[in-house]
Amino acid sequence: MIGQGCCVLQEYGDPLCLRLDREQVGAIVAQSNHWKTALGLSRNPFSVEAIGEDIYHLRANGVTGVVRVGDVDIEVAPKFVDVADDRWKGVLWKILLYAYGGFFDPCQTSADASNQQVLSDLMAQIFLKSYNRAKTKGLPQRYSVEYAMGSTLGGSIDYSRLEGWIAEPWSIPFIIDLLSQDEPLAVLLSWAALRLSFVVTDTMTSCALRQASSELMPHVPRVPNIEEARRIRLGPQYRALHGALDIALLLLESKGIVYGKGHGFLSGFLWNSDAVYENFMFSICARAASNNGLTVSKKTHDFGKVVEGDGPSLITIPDVVFSTRNGEVFAVADAKYKVFARRPRSSDTYQLMAAGHILGSSRLALMYPTSSDFRRTTWEIESNLTSELMMISALSLNLMSLADSFDISALVSTIESWLKMETDSANSGLHLPYMVGS
């Protein structure tokens, strides 16, 4: 049984035991439905099971992040970390930043700090440190155009309204440029500061976040447009806001639920674990590809021309397609957010083989998240449709290797080793077209 404080709930792991009344259970179920829709999940992220009078088991499925249940902060650990290792929180934090923020400043935080703090407090600490360092140079603003009229010229004459000026010569039409705080960066940061203020555990931190939000936007900020937010690029003047911007983007990607005091029993910030893993793996593959003269992409590929009846073409969407500089597909990989086993599931291998046949690649890989190192396994597959052999490898990516430092080189090396793999089979003619340093 848990009371006030902070607890860890592992995704797909053992449940937490909570004392809840029916109203609280109903709130959890309703808000879990909201999370399911917001994050595009196939099932509800939280399940509640009665085990006694007012005693319930709470489980987490397909999500990672932090939520507050009553007076308890619950950190949901993804299944690819070892919660017995108290460094897991630092690993998750780095993966989130790399998968969504793309910026990591080791001076802002550390694995040790993140191990001691609730994730929401850690995000607030980084946000405020970045914001306070940047605001000495001025808050984000932009010029907005305002069309006005007056007895004196307050800007440049608006020649498009000269006809009205002739009719009323005492009222001069003019255009004036005004500095406005209502610009995408300020809106995003103000929104993030306000949302964080609801979920941090420290009262003084909450007040500091609310003050930052009001400094950025005098009125309650609107919810930022996610596509517009993703396009934000910081100029030299606002470079110190990198940390705050990364936190804001993380929160916006999580589609966090925040309610005012007394409203809602389950609030916080969650991310789709599968999407986090896929985004992170794509970034790792992109680094490996860049090191070896390749490019990576993820897009829909149409195949299967309709020759009878009605219907659209068939499609396949591999997670990572490695291509040469002239556009030739070199290798295909899929990020599988599943427990690593000695033999992949048949459906996964079939899916990957289909992508290989369609894209013309014989080098294929399934990438699994693990918390320890496993040796790569490769299968050679014969086809009665072609004389060329296909090679499917199961790659284990030990994400706990990020525990002590944000050095992704070991993960990148795992991908590079597979890309450079040589065999004694008839398929050994697969060679990288270009090798840095070779």
Tab-separated table of C-alpha atoms in Angstrom:
chain	number	residue	atom	x	y	z
A	1	MET	CA	0.000	0.000	0.000
A	2	ILE	CA	1.300	3.464	-0.792
A	3	GLY	CA	0.516	6.840	0.681
A	4	GLN	CA	2.185	10.178	0.004
A	5	GLY	CA	5.529	10.335	-1.763
A	6	CYS	CA	6.969	8.927	-4.959
A	7	CYS	CA	6.777	5.390	-6.340
A	8	VAL	CA	8.039	3.577	-9.418
A	9	LEU	CA	5.681	1.565	-11.616
A	10	GLN	CA	7.310	-0.410	-14.414
A	11	GLU	CA	5.553	-0.652	-17.735
A	12	TYR	CA	4.014	-4.143	-18.112
A	13	GLY	CA	5.500	-4.985	-14.696
A	14	ASP	CA	4.177	-5.646	-11.210
A	15	PRO	CA	1.257	-3.454	-10.096
A	16	LEU	CA	1.133	-0.814	-7.381
A	17	CYS	CA	-1.333	-1.302	-4.535
A	18	LEU	CA	-3.545	1.750	-3.899
A	19	ARG	CA	-6.433	2.625	-1.613
A	20	LEU	CA	-9.061	4.302	-3.800
A	21	ASP	CA	-12.757	5.127	-3.656
A	22	ARG	CA	-15.136	4.615	-6.582
A	23	GLU	CA	-14.948	8.240	-7.700
A	24	GLN	CA	-11.162	8.084	-7.866
A	25	VAL	CA	-11.243	4.815	-9.803
A	26	GLY	CA	-13.699	6.366	-12.252
A	27	ALA	CA	-11.398	9.375	-12.714
A	28	ILE	CA	-8.402	7.150	-13.446
A	29	VAL	CA	-10.374	5.105	-15.981
A	30	ALA	CA	-11.766	8.212	-17.720
A	31	GLN	CA	-8.419	9.962	-17.920
A	32	SER	CA	-6.704	6.761	-19.032
A	33	ASN	CA	-9.128	6.724	-21.972
A	34	HIS	CA	-8.014	10.261	-22.762
A	35	TRP	CA	-4.339	9.262	-22.682
A	36	LYS	CA	-5.085	6.360	-25.011
A	37	THR	CA	-6.541	8.678	-27.647
A	38	ALA	CA	-3.992	11.464	-27.181
A	39	LEU	CA	-0.987	9.147	-27.523
A	40	GLY	CA	-2.475	6.907	-30.216
A	41	LEU	CA	-2.242	3.755	-28.093
A	42	SER	CA	-3.937	0.450	-28.911
A	43	ARG	CA	-4.998	-0.051	-25.279
A	44	ASN	CA	-5.546	2.027	-22.166
A	45	PRO	CA	-2.235	2.992	-20.532
A	46	PHE	CA	-3.553	2.325	-17.023
A	47	SER	CA	-5.642	-0.555	-15.762
A	48	VAL	CA	-7.224	-0.701	-12.309
A	49	GLU	CA	-8.199	-4.017	-10.704
A	50	ALA	CA	-10.071	-4.401	-7.410
A	51	ILE	CA	-8.388	-6.837	-5.012
A	52	GLY	CA	-10.309	-5.971	-1.851
A	53	GLU	CA	-12.584	-3.365	-0.293
A	54	ASP	CA	-11.285	-0.017	-1.633
A	55	ILE	CA	-7.953	-1.698	-2.476
A	56	TYR	CA	-6.846	-1.729	-6.106
A	57	HIS	CA	-3.922	-2.745	-8.274
A	58	LEU	CA	-2.728	-0.127	-10.775
A	59	ARG	CA	-0.763	-1.272	-13.848
A	60	ALA	CA	0.872	0.674	-16.695
A	61	ASN	CA	0.912	-0.406	-20.338
A	62	GLY	CA	2.693	1.165	-23.315
A	63	VAL	CA	3.709	4.441	-21.633
A	64	THR	CA	6.538	6.070	-19.724
A	65	GLY	CA	6.681	9.328	-17.783
A	66	VAL	CA	5.315	10.677	-14.523
A	67	VAL	CA	1.773	11.010	-13.205
A	68	ARG	CA	0.238	12.087	-9.936
A	69	VAL	CA	-2.398	9.880	-8.336
A	70	GLY	CA	-3.828	11.828	-5.438
A	71	ASP	CA	-0.828	12.821	-3.308
A	72	VAL	CA	1.474	10.230	-4.864
A	73	ASP	CA	3.890	10.903	-7.715
A	74	ILE	CA	4.249	7.757	-9.823
A	75	GLU	CA	7.164	7.463	-12.209
A	76	VAL	CA	6.383	4.981	-14.955
A	77	ALA	CA	9.600	3.274	-16.023
A	78	PRO	CA	9.753	1.841	-19.566
A	79	LYS	CA	10.254	-1.889	-19.854
A	80	PHE	CA	13.692	-1.489	-21.437
A	81	VAL	CA	15.313	-0.210	-18.222
A	82	ASP	CA	16.337	-2.146	-15.139
A	83	VAL	CA	14.551	-0.447	-12.232
A	84	ALA	CA	16.768	-2.373	-9.805
A	85	ASP	CA	19.571	-0.168	-11.111
A	86	ASP	CA	18.946	3.267	-9.606
A	87	ARG	CA	20.472	4.876	-12.705
A	88	TRP	CA	17.448	3.991	-14.864
A	89	LYS	CA	15.915	7.448	-14.519
A	90	GLY	CA	18.990	9.095	-15.981
A	91	VAL	CA	18.843	6.658	-18.915
A	92	LEU	CA	15.197	7.458	-19.626
A	93	TRP	CA	15.830	11.171	-19.338
A	94	LYS	CA	18.669	11.089	-21.864
A	95	ILE	CA	16.646	8.974	-24.301
A	96	LEU	CA	13.698	11.380	-24.097
A	97	LEU	CA	15.942	14.374	-24.766
A	98	TYR	CA	17.675	12.661	-27.661
A	99	ALA	CA	14.470	11.255	-29.184
A	100	TYR	CA	12.502	14.510	-29.042
A	101	GLY	CA	14.646	17.435	-27.969
A	102	GLY	CA	17.773	16.622	-29.923
A	103	PHE	CA	19.854	18.770	-27.539
A	104	PHE	CA	21.728	17.630	-24.461
A	105	ASP	CA	23.807	19.904	-22.254
A	106	PRO	CA	25.632	17.893	-19.568
A	107	CYS	CA	26.144	21.141	-17.625
A	108	GLN	CA	22.386	21.457	-17.125
A	109	THR	CA	21.761	18.099	-15.507
A	110	SER	CA	23.371	14.775	-14.764
A	111	ALA	CA	22.428	11.149	-14.362
A	112	ASP	CA	23.015	11.488	-10.607
A	113	ALA	CA	20.653	14.457	-10.340
A	114	SER	CA	17.923	12.728	-12.302
A	115	ASN	CA	18.198	9.632	-10.117
A	116	GLN	CA	17.364	11.689	-7.033
A	117	GLN	CA	14.496	13.748	-8.416
A	118	VAL	CA	11.018	13.159	-9.714
A	119	LEU	CA	11.097	13.626	-13.499
A	120	SER	CA	8.753	16.615	-13.332
A	121	ASP	CA	11.052	18.358	-10.819
A	122	LEU	CA	14.079	17.626	-12.990
A	123	MET	CA	12.350	19.116	-16.032
A	124	ALA	CA	11.414	22.208	-14.011
A	125	GLN	CA	14.994	22.623	-12.779
A	126	ILE	CA	16.420	22.542	-16.299
A	127	PHE	CA	13.656	24.793	-17.648
A	128	LEU	CA	14.156	27.492	-14.999
A	129	LYS	CA	17.946	27.404	-15.203
A	130	SER	CA	17.797	27.884	-18.965
A	131	TYR	CA	15.065	30.538	-18.779
A	132	ASN	CA	16.737	32.616	-16.060
A	133	ARG	CA	20.050	32.569	-17.918
A	134	ALA	CA	18.361	33.699	-21.148
A	135	LYS	CA	16.000	36.396	-19.878
A	136	THR	CA	18.868	38.737	-18.995
A	137	LYS	CA	19.211	39.232	-22.768
A	138	GLY	CA	15.495	39.882	-23.224
A	139	LEU	CA	12.403	37.728	-23.623
A	140	PRO	CA	11.302	36.406	-27.035
A	141	GLN	CA	9.404	39.059	-28.987
A	142	ARG	CA	8.493	39.825	-32.555
A	143	TYR	CA	7.147	42.775	-34.501
A	144	SER	CA	3.482	42.725	-35.423
A	145	VAL	CA	1.856	45.025	-37.969
A	146	GLU	CA	-1.008	47.212	-36.756
A	147	TYR	CA	-3.247	49.313	-39.002
A	148	ALA	CA	-4.299	52.535	-37.278
A	149	MET	CA	-5.759	56.010	-37.909
A	150	GLY	CA	-5.156	59.248	-36.066
A	151	SER	CA	-4.797	63.008	-36.249
A	152	THR	CA	-1.012	62.662	-36.293
A	153	LEU	CA	1.119	60.262	-38.290
A	154	GLY	CA	2.189	57.436	-35.976
A	155	GLY	CA	3.983	55.311	-38.532
A	156	SER	CA	4.213	54.990	-42.305
A	157	ILE	CA	1.293	56.164	-44.451
A	158	ASP	CA	-1.022	53.341	-45.560
A	159	TYR	CA	-1.490	54.151	-49.244
A	160	SER	CA	-4.046	51.366	-49.618
A	161	ARG	CA	-6.478	53.503	-47.578
A	162	LEU	CA	-5.934	56.873	-49.285
A	163	GLU	CA	-9.501	56.899	-50.568
A	164	GLY	CA	-10.811	57.003	-46.996
A	165	TRP	CA	-8.277	59.699	-46.096
A	166	ILE	CA	-9.661	61.959	-48.842
A	167	ALA	CA	-13.137	61.549	-47.411
A	168	GLU	CA	-11.893	62.227	-43.853
A	169	PRO	CA	-8.671	64.278	-44.169
A	170	TRP	CA	-8.482	64.816	-40.385
A	171	SER	CA	-7.893	61.048	-39.864
A	172	ILE	CA	-4.562	59.826	-41.273
A	173	PRO	CA	-4.308	56.089	-42.109
A	174	PHE	CA	-0.932	54.644	-41.163
A	175	ILE	CA	0.870	51.365	-40.461
A	176	ILE	CA	2.889	50.864	-37.301
A	177	ASP	CA	5.189	48.019	-36.236
A	178	LEU	CA	4.726	47.017	-32.598
A	179	LEU	CA	6.769	44.655	-30.470
A	180	SER	CA	4.611	41.727	-29.360
A	181	GLN	CA	5.271	38.802	-27.022
A	182	ASP	CA	2.667	36.735	-28.850
A	183	GLU	CA	5.179	34.762	-30.900
A	184	PRO	CA	5.553	30.953	-31.163
A	185	LEU	CA	8.582	30.586	-28.866
A	186	ALA	CA	7.107	32.743	-26.091
A	187	VAL	CA	3.742	30.992	-26.352
A	188	LEU	CA	5.358	27.540	-26.148
A	189	LEU	CA	7.603	28.396	-23.193
A	190	SER	CA	4.817	30.153	-21.292
A	191	TRP	CA	2.489	27.185	-21.795
A	192	ALA	CA	5.173	24.710	-20.669
A	193	ALA	CA	6.038	26.722	-17.548
A	194	LEU	CA	2.388	26.914	-16.513
A	195	ARG	CA	1.798	23.197	-17.109
A	196	LEU	CA	4.918	22.221	-15.181
A	197	SER	CA	3.830	24.394	-12.254
A	198	PHE	CA	0.898	22.038	-11.634
A	199	VAL	CA	2.945	18.848	-11.309
A	200	VAL	CA	6.185	19.777	-9.527
A	201	THR	CA	6.483	18.730	-5.893
A	202	ASP	CA	8.150	21.901	-4.576
A	203	THR	CA	5.966	24.965	-3.859
A	204	MET	CA	8.728	27.506	-4.521
A	205	THR	CA	9.518	25.880	-7.866
A	206	SER	CA	5.836	25.990	-8.790
A	207	CYS	CA	5.719	29.735	-7.992
A	208	ALA	CA	8.864	30.381	-10.043
A	209	LEU	CA	7.337	28.572	-13.015
A	210	ARG	CA	4.113	30.577	-12.767
A	211	GLN	CA	6.105	33.805	-12.646
A	212	ALA	CA	8.096	32.754	-15.724
A	213	SER	CA	4.861	31.943	-17.550
A	214	SER	CA	3.372	35.377	-16.788
A	215	GLU	CA	6.605	37.139	-17.789
A	216	LEU	CA	6.513	35.408	-21.150
A	217	MET	CA	2.784	35.916	-21.713
A	218	PRO	CA	0.806	38.371	-19.539
A	219	HIS	CA	-2.369	36.377	-20.166
A	220	VAL	CA	-3.024	32.632	-19.953
A	221	PRO	CA	-1.151	31.124	-22.912
A	222	ARG	CA	-2.947	29.160	-25.593
A	223	VAL	CA	-1.963	25.569	-26.317
A	224	PRO	CA	0.808	25.801	-28.931
A	225	ASN	CA	0.426	24.263	-32.363
A	226	ILE	CA	2.733	21.234	-32.356
A	227	GLU	CA	3.759	21.563	-36.013
A	228	GLU	CA	4.569	25.245	-35.526
A	229	ALA	CA	6.505	24.426	-32.335
A	230	ARG	CA	8.629	21.799	-34.089
A	231	ARG	CA	9.750	24.429	-36.609
A	232	ILE	CA	11.108	26.811	-33.956
A	233	ARG	CA	14.796	27.588	-34.395
A	234	LEU	CA	16.708	29.657	-31.870
A	235	GLY	CA	18.723	32.624	-33.068
A	236	PRO	CA	22.009	33.685	-31.420
A	237	GLN	CA	20.220	36.006	-28.989
A	238	TYR	CA	18.109	33.187	-27.542
A	239	ARG	CA	20.640	30.340	-27.637
A	240	ALA	CA	20.526	30.038	-23.833
A	241	LEU	CA	16.883	28.938	-24.166
A	242	HIS	CA	17.889	25.570	-25.664
A	243	GLY	CA	17.202	23.732	-22.410
A	244	ALA	CA	13.826	25.388	-21.828
A	245	LEU	CA	12.808	24.792	-25.447
A	246	ASP	CA	13.690	21.094	-25.231
A	247	ILE	CA	11.613	20.685	-22.072
A	248	ALA	CA	8.687	22.512	-23.663
A	249	LEU	CA	8.815	20.312	-26.767
A	250	LEU	CA	8.992	17.181	-24.605
A	251	LEU	CA	5.883	18.262	-22.708
A	252	LEU	CA	4.041	19.147	-25.904
A	253	GLU	CA	4.920	15.762	-27.444
A	254	SER	CA	3.660	13.994	-24.311
A	255	LYS	CA	0.227	15.641	-24.625
A	256	GLY	CA	0.218	16.012	-20.856
A	257	ILE	CA	-3.001	16.238	-18.891
A	258	VAL	CA	-3.021	18.947	-16.250
A	259	TYR	CA	-6.005	19.922	-14.156
A	260	GLY	CA	-6.500	22.705	-11.676
A	261	LYS	CA	-6.602	21.919	-7.992
A	262	GLY	CA	-9.508	19.663	-7.136
A	263	HIS	CA	-10.107	18.577	-10.735
A	264	GLY	CA	-8.961	15.195	-11.934
A	265	PHE	CA	-7.222	12.447	-10.020
A	266	LEU	CA	-4.639	11.416	-12.584
A	267	SER	CA	-2.440	14.112	-14.114
A	268	GLY	CA	1.098	14.448	-15.407
A	269	PHE	CA	3.136	13.815	-18.527
A	270	LEU	CA	3.344	10.562	-20.445
A	271	TRP	CA	4.999	9.428	-23.649
A	272	ASN	CA	4.180	6.512	-25.930
A	273	SER	CA	7.054	4.120	-25.079
A	274	ASP	CA	7.022	2.488	-28.497
A	275	ALA	CA	7.264	5.870	-30.240
A	276	VAL	CA	10.067	7.006	-27.900
A	277	TYR	CA	12.050	3.858	-28.689
A	278	GLU	CA	11.463	4.147	-32.449
A	279	ASN	CA	12.490	7.822	-32.491
A	280	PHE	CA	15.612	7.077	-30.488
A	281	MET	CA	16.585	4.151	-32.711
A	282	PHE	CA	16.086	6.259	-35.833
A	283	SER	CA	18.485	8.841	-34.385
A	284	ILE	CA	21.073	6.154	-33.586
A	285	CYS	CA	20.752	4.675	-37.087
A	286	ALA	CA	21.081	8.144	-38.616
A	287	ARG	CA	24.389	8.622	-36.790
A	288	ALA	CA	25.662	5.212	-37.928
A	289	ALA	CA	24.564	5.899	-41.501
A	290	SER	CA	26.232	9.318	-41.570
A	291	ASN	CA	29.498	7.783	-40.357
A	292	ASN	CA	29.471	5.407	-43.343
A	293	GLY	CA	28.275	7.489	-46.256
A	294	LEU	CA	24.647	6.363	-46.083
A	295	THR	CA	21.340	8.125	-45.472
A	296	VAL	CA	18.280	6.970	-43.551
A	297	SER	CA	14.582	7.489	-44.132
A	298	LYS	CA	11.197	6.354	-42.895
A	299	LYS	CA	8.326	6.623	-45.314
A	300	THR	CA	5.430	4.697	-46.791
A	301	HIS	CA	6.204	2.458	-49.759
A	302	ASP	CA	3.315	1.431	-52.028
A	303	PHE	CA	3.332	-1.954	-53.722
A	304	GLY	CA	0.859	-4.483	-55.078
A	305	LYS	CA	-0.949	-3.208	-58.169
A	306	VAL	CA	-4.692	-3.994	-58.104
A	307	VAL	CA	-5.446	-6.335	-61.033
A	308	GLU	CA	-8.905	-7.497	-59.945
A	309	GLY	CA	-11.619	-5.862	-57.856
A	310	ASP	CA	-11.424	-2.549	-56.020
A	311	GLY	CA	-9.086	-1.387	-53.320
A	312	PRO	CA	-5.966	0.673	-52.632
A	313	SER	CA	-2.432	-0.534	-53.197
A	314	LEU	CA	-0.632	-2.396	-50.432
A	315	ILE	CA	1.861	-0.497	-48.281
A	316	THR	CA	4.859	-1.149	-46.048
A	317	ILE	CA	6.508	1.334	-43.655
A	318	PRO	CA	9.904	0.093	-42.460
A	319	ASP	CA	11.222	1.972	-39.428
A	320	VAL	CA	14.635	2.640	-40.996
A	321	VAL	CA	15.741	2.350	-44.621
A	322	PHE	CA	19.478	2.793	-45.251
A	323	SER	CA	20.293	4.101	-48.741
A	324	THR	CA	23.448	4.921	-50.657
A	325	ARG	CA	24.147	8.404	-51.939
A	326	ASN	CA	22.707	7.489	-55.331
A	327	GLY	CA	19.429	6.376	-53.753
A	328	GLU	CA	19.961	2.604	-53.841
A	329	VAL	CA	18.500	0.790	-50.808
A	330	PHE	CA	21.339	-0.833	-48.885
A	331	ALA	CA	19.658	-2.234	-45.737
A	332	VAL	CA	16.350	-2.218	-43.854
A	333	ALA	CA	15.792	-2.294	-40.089
A	334	ASP	CA	12.771	-2.401	-37.801
A	335	ALA	CA	12.765	-1.210	-34.178
A	336	LYS	CA	10.897	-3.816	-32.137
A	337	TYR	CA	9.746	-2.638	-28.728
A	338	LYS	CA	9.592	-6.190	-27.428
A	339	VAL	CA	11.450	-8.410	-25.004
A	340	PHE	CA	14.537	-9.781	-26.723
A	341	ALA	CA	14.322	-13.535	-27.320
A	342	ARG	CA	16.593	-16.042	-29.014
A	343	ARG	CA	14.215	-16.243	-31.971
A	344	PRO	CA	12.112	-13.352	-33.334
A	345	ARG	CA	8.369	-13.690	-33.714
A	346	SER	CA	7.293	-15.047	-37.076
A	347	SER	CA	5.122	-12.003	-37.808
A	348	ASP	CA	8.130	-9.704	-37.301
A	349	THR	CA	10.384	-11.676	-39.643
A	350	TYR	CA	7.645	-11.946	-42.283
A	351	GLN	CA	7.085	-8.184	-42.161
A	352	LEU	CA	10.788	-7.467	-42.517
A	353	MET	CA	11.286	-10.004	-45.317
A	354	ALA	CA	8.416	-8.434	-47.256
A	355	ALA	CA	10.036	-5.004	-46.930
A	356	GLY	CA	13.354	-6.451	-48.086
A	357	HIS	CA	11.798	-8.059	-51.167
A	358	ILE	CA	9.872	-4.904	-52.083
A	359	LEU	CA	12.794	-2.519	-51.607
A	360	GLY	CA	15.395	-4.853	-53.076
A	361	SER	CA	17.525	-5.271	-49.956
A	362	SER	CA	18.986	-8.532	-48.664
A	363	ARG	CA	20.411	-7.067	-45.448
A	364	LEU	CA	17.745	-6.866	-42.739
A	365	ALA	CA	17.724	-6.325	-38.977
A	366	LEU	CA	15.364	-6.352	-36.014
A	367	MET	CA	16.500	-3.984	-33.223
A	368	TYR	CA	15.514	-4.883	-29.650
A	369	PRO	CA	15.930	-2.786	-26.469
A	370	THR	CA	17.756	-4.592	-23.651
A	371	SER	CA	19.307	-3.738	-20.285
A	372	SER	CA	22.363	-5.965	-20.860
A	373	ASP	CA	24.556	-7.048	-23.760
A	374	PHE	CA	23.647	-9.936	-26.074
A	375	ARG	CA	25.599	-11.230	-29.017
A	376	ARG	CA	24.141	-10.549	-32.457
A	377	THR	CA	22.338	-13.473	-34.109
A	378	THR	CA	22.041	-13.703	-37.896
A	379	TRP	CA	19.944	-16.053	-40.016
A	380	GLU	CA	20.593	-16.867	-43.667
A	381	ILE	CA	17.347	-17.317	-45.619
A	382	GLU	CA	16.961	-19.002	-48.980
A	383	SER	CA	14.168	-18.008	-51.364
A	384	ASN	CA	12.646	-20.039	-54.169
A	385	LEU	CA	11.825	-16.759	-55.929
A	386	THR	CA	15.413	-15.596	-56.300
A	387	SER	CA	18.912	-17.004	-56.110
A	388	GLU	CA	20.000	-14.283	-53.703
A	389	LEU	CA	20.111	-15.098	-50.007
A	390	MET	CA	18.543	-12.821	-47.382
A	391	MET	CA	20.271	-12.095	-44.074
A	392	ILE	CA	18.165	-11.237	-41.002
A	393	SER	CA	19.990	-10.160	-37.846
A	394	ALA	CA	18.620	-9.697	-34.330
A	395	LEU	CA	20.431	-6.753	-32.724
A	396	SER	CA	20.279	-6.073	-28.992
A	397	LEU	CA	20.711	-2.425	-28.011
A	398	ASN	CA	21.781	-2.189	-24.384
A	399	LEU	CA	20.163	1.106	-23.376
A	400	MET	CA	21.480	0.884	-19.818
A	401	SER	CA	24.900	1.594	-21.329
A	402	LEU	CA	23.786	5.239	-21.174
A	403	ALA	CA	23.644	5.132	-17.376
A	404	ASP	CA	26.994	6.732	-16.577
A	405	SER	CA	27.372	9.153	-19.473
A	406	PHE	CA	25.487	10.306	-22.522
A	407	ASP	CA	27.804	8.426	-24.851
A	408	ILE	CA	25.815	6.748	-27.611
A	409	SER	CA	28.926	5.467	-29.395
A	410	ALA	CA	28.405	1.886	-28.166
A	411	LEU	CA	24.876	1.843	-29.611
A	412	VAL	CA	26.035	3.407	-32.860
A	413	SER	CA	28.813	0.805	-33.065
A	414	THR	CA	26.248	-1.996	-32.799
A	415	ILE	CA	24.468	-0.659	-35.888
A	416	GLU	CA	27.722	-0.014	-37.740
A	417	SER	CA	28.988	-3.523	-37.018
A	418	TRP	CA	25.834	-4.947	-38.560
A	419	LEU	CA	26.088	-2.660	-41.604
A	420	LYS	CA	29.692	-3.766	-42.177
A	421	MET	CA	28.947	-7.431	-41.502
A	422	GLU	CA	30.783	-9.890	-43.731
A	423	THR	CA	29.825	-13.549	-44.144
A	424	ASP	CA	31.304	-16.530	-45.955
A	425	SER	CA	28.026	-17.146	-47.736
A	426	ALA	CA	27.153	-16.422	-51.325
A	427	ASN	CA	25.722	-13.161	-50.015
A	428	SER	CA	29.097	-11.818	-48.904
A	429	GLY	CA	29.111	-9.485	-51.889
A	430	LEU	CA	27.225	-6.933	-49.757
A	431	HIS	CA	29.743	-4.185	-48.981
A	432	LEU	CA	29.339	-0.659	-47.779
A	433	PRO	CA	29.754	1.685	-50.754
A	434	TYR	CA	31.799	4.125	-48.719
A	435	MET	CA	33.586	3.809	-45.412
A	436	VAL	CA	34.840	6.771	-43.412
A	437	GLY	CA	38.537	6.297	-42.756
A	438	SER	CA	38.858	3.273	-45.037
